[in-house]
XYZ file of C-alpha atoms in Angstrom:
161
model
C -50.431 62.507 -60.300
C -47.994 64.799 -58.840
C -44.347 64.837 -58.453
C -43.448 63.275 -55.176
C -41.234 66.178 -53.170
C -38.306 65.029 -52.046
C -37.135 65.383 -48.177
C -33.769 65.895 -46.883
C -32.099 65.039 -43.486
C -30.714 68.085 -42.158
C -28.140 67.724 -39.309
C -28.079 70.582 -36.963
C -25.197 72.046 -35.094
C -26.597 72.053 -31.553
C -27.596 68.361 -32.143
C -30.478 66.568 -33.308
C -31.530 65.598 -36.907
C -34.351 67.294 -38.682
C -36.177 66.238 -42.345
C -36.773 69.170 -44.394
C -38.678 69.276 -47.738
C -36.763 70.318 -50.972
C -37.994 73.677 -51.335
C -36.613 74.483 -47.443
C -33.540 72.586 -48.321
C -32.813 74.802 -51.236
C -33.307 78.113 -49.420
C -30.930 76.733 -46.602
C -28.463 76.135 -49.354
C -28.752 79.565 -50.901
C -28.598 81.015 -47.152
C -25.179 79.067 -46.564
C -23.926 79.857 -49.875
C -24.373 83.630 -49.346
C -22.804 83.431 -45.773
C -19.893 81.696 -46.812
C -19.186 84.076 -49.758
C -19.603 87.000 -47.249
C -17.014 85.402 -45.078
C -14.571 84.688 -48.116
C -15.200 88.327 -49.036
C -14.537 89.531 -45.315
C -11.150 87.349 -44.712
C -9.719 88.725 -48.754
C -10.739 92.207 -47.664
C -9.155 91.972 -44.301
C -6.323 90.580 -45.473
C -5.786 93.485 -47.989
C -6.551 96.216 -45.212
C -3.269 95.289 -42.980
C -1.659 98.732 -42.516
C 1.684 98.738 -43.827
C 4.715 97.569 -41.137
C 5.833 100.943 -39.162
C 9.450 101.920 -39.950
C 12.101 100.032 -37.362
C 14.640 102.251 -36.441
C 17.674 100.582 -34.661
C 17.645 101.605 -30.787
C 20.976 101.106 -28.707
C 21.439 99.251 -25.627
C 24.285 97.962 -23.268
C 23.663 94.939 -21.276
C 24.243 95.907 -17.794
C 26.290 93.513 -15.258
C 24.950 93.172 -11.409
C 27.143 95.475 -10.298
C 25.975 98.516 -12.394
C 22.115 97.855 -11.741
C 20.890 100.893 -9.418
C 20.194 99.406 -5.926
C 16.098 99.692 -5.737
C 16.106 97.585 -9.137
C 18.254 95.188 -7.832
C 15.932 94.862 -4.949
C 13.023 94.857 -7.034
C 15.115 92.136 -9.669
C 15.682 89.817 -6.106
C 12.116 89.887 -5.050
C 10.584 89.059 -8.595
C 13.238 86.591 -9.865
C 11.207 83.078 -9.037
C 8.867 84.365 -11.679
C 8.939 85.369 -15.253
C 9.415 89.300 -15.459
C 9.231 92.008 -17.579
C 9.857 95.369 -15.823
C 10.864 98.952 -16.999
C 12.696 101.143 -14.740
C 13.972 104.826 -15.193
C 16.798 106.515 -13.464
C 18.759 109.506 -14.327
C 17.817 109.631 -18.161
C 18.497 106.065 -18.593
C 15.756 103.380 -19.137
C 16.420 99.970 -17.641
C 14.767 96.929 -19.435
C 14.453 93.912 -17.408
C 13.277 90.348 -18.595
C 13.677 87.510 -16.629
C 12.517 83.733 -17.387
C 11.970 82.736 -13.537
C 13.186 79.886 -12.018
C 14.853 76.977 -14.275
C 15.982 73.971 -13.072
C 20.098 74.280 -13.693
C 22.324 76.780 -14.701
C 23.792 77.524 -18.230
C 21.306 79.277 -19.686
C 21.800 82.332 -22.008
C 19.543 85.175 -22.974
C 19.771 86.707 -26.359
C 18.437 89.633 -27.543
C 17.097 89.198 -31.162
C 15.395 92.581 -31.796
C 15.776 95.921 -30.236
C 14.275 98.700 -32.173
C 11.750 101.993 -31.896
C 8.761 103.076 -34.101
C 6.903 106.010 -33.931
C 4.728 104.370 -31.334
C 6.984 102.220 -29.189
C 10.334 100.726 -28.278
C 10.499 96.991 -28.923
C 12.346 94.472 -27.184
C 12.559 90.559 -28.473
C 14.446 88.161 -26.172
C 15.128 84.343 -26.490
C 16.075 81.949 -23.591
C 18.634 79.307 -24.853
C 19.073 76.270 -22.946
C 22.247 74.904 -21.264
C 24.503 73.771 -23.847
C 25.882 70.750 -21.687
C 23.367 68.755 -20.003
C 22.880 69.144 -16.284
C 25.177 67.236 -13.795
C 23.476 64.847 -11.718
C 23.524 67.635 -8.602
C 21.157 70.259 -10.214
C 21.481 73.781 -8.853
C 18.341 76.289 -9.593
C 19.229 79.316 -11.522
C 17.219 82.526 -12.287
C 18.195 83.887 -15.822
C 17.407 87.482 -16.283
C 18.827 90.346 -18.713
C 19.042 94.256 -18.022
C 19.507 96.253 -20.919
C 20.030 100.075 -20.507
C 19.255 102.478 -23.181
C 18.557 106.446 -23.272
C 15.065 107.429 -22.411
C 13.083 107.792 -25.367
C 9.425 108.598 -23.974
C 7.849 105.787 -25.596
C 6.323 102.588 -24.045
C 8.172 99.519 -23.994
C 6.456 96.333 -25.710
C 8.159 92.971 -24.951
C 7.796 90.469 -27.657
C-alpha cells in the first residue's frame, strides 16, 4: 500500500480557498521563499545605493516687510493669500520667495525658517507655521500668515520642503 499523499489548504490573495497536493505545496513554498529572498536583497541593495547627501551651503536671506515687497508681487500675494502658496518672483537681481499658509481661524501665527541653503542643483527652503501662543479670543478674526524672503538670484530652482 502506498503512502497517502497529504493535501494542504491554500488561501489565495484574490479570495477563495484551494486544496493543493503535497508536491504542489512544496513548489509553492520554494517559490515564496525565492521571491522573499529577492525582495530582501533588493531592499538591502537599494539602501546601500542611496547617493550621498549633497553638500549644503548656507545661503543668506532677508525677511521683507510689506512696505518693501514689489508692487506686482504684493498684488499676487493679495490674490492668493487665502490658499496655501509657494511662489518665487524675480526683480532687479533679487529673488523673492513667498511661503503662505492660507486662511487661519485667528491671528498670532508665526512662520519660522528652519533651513535655507543651496546645493549644486537647487536652493532649498524649509519653513514651519507656529500656532498662536495664547488661546484665541472669543471674537476670532481670520488671518493669512505668509512670509516673504529676499535673496540674491543664484540661477537655481527653488525647492520648498
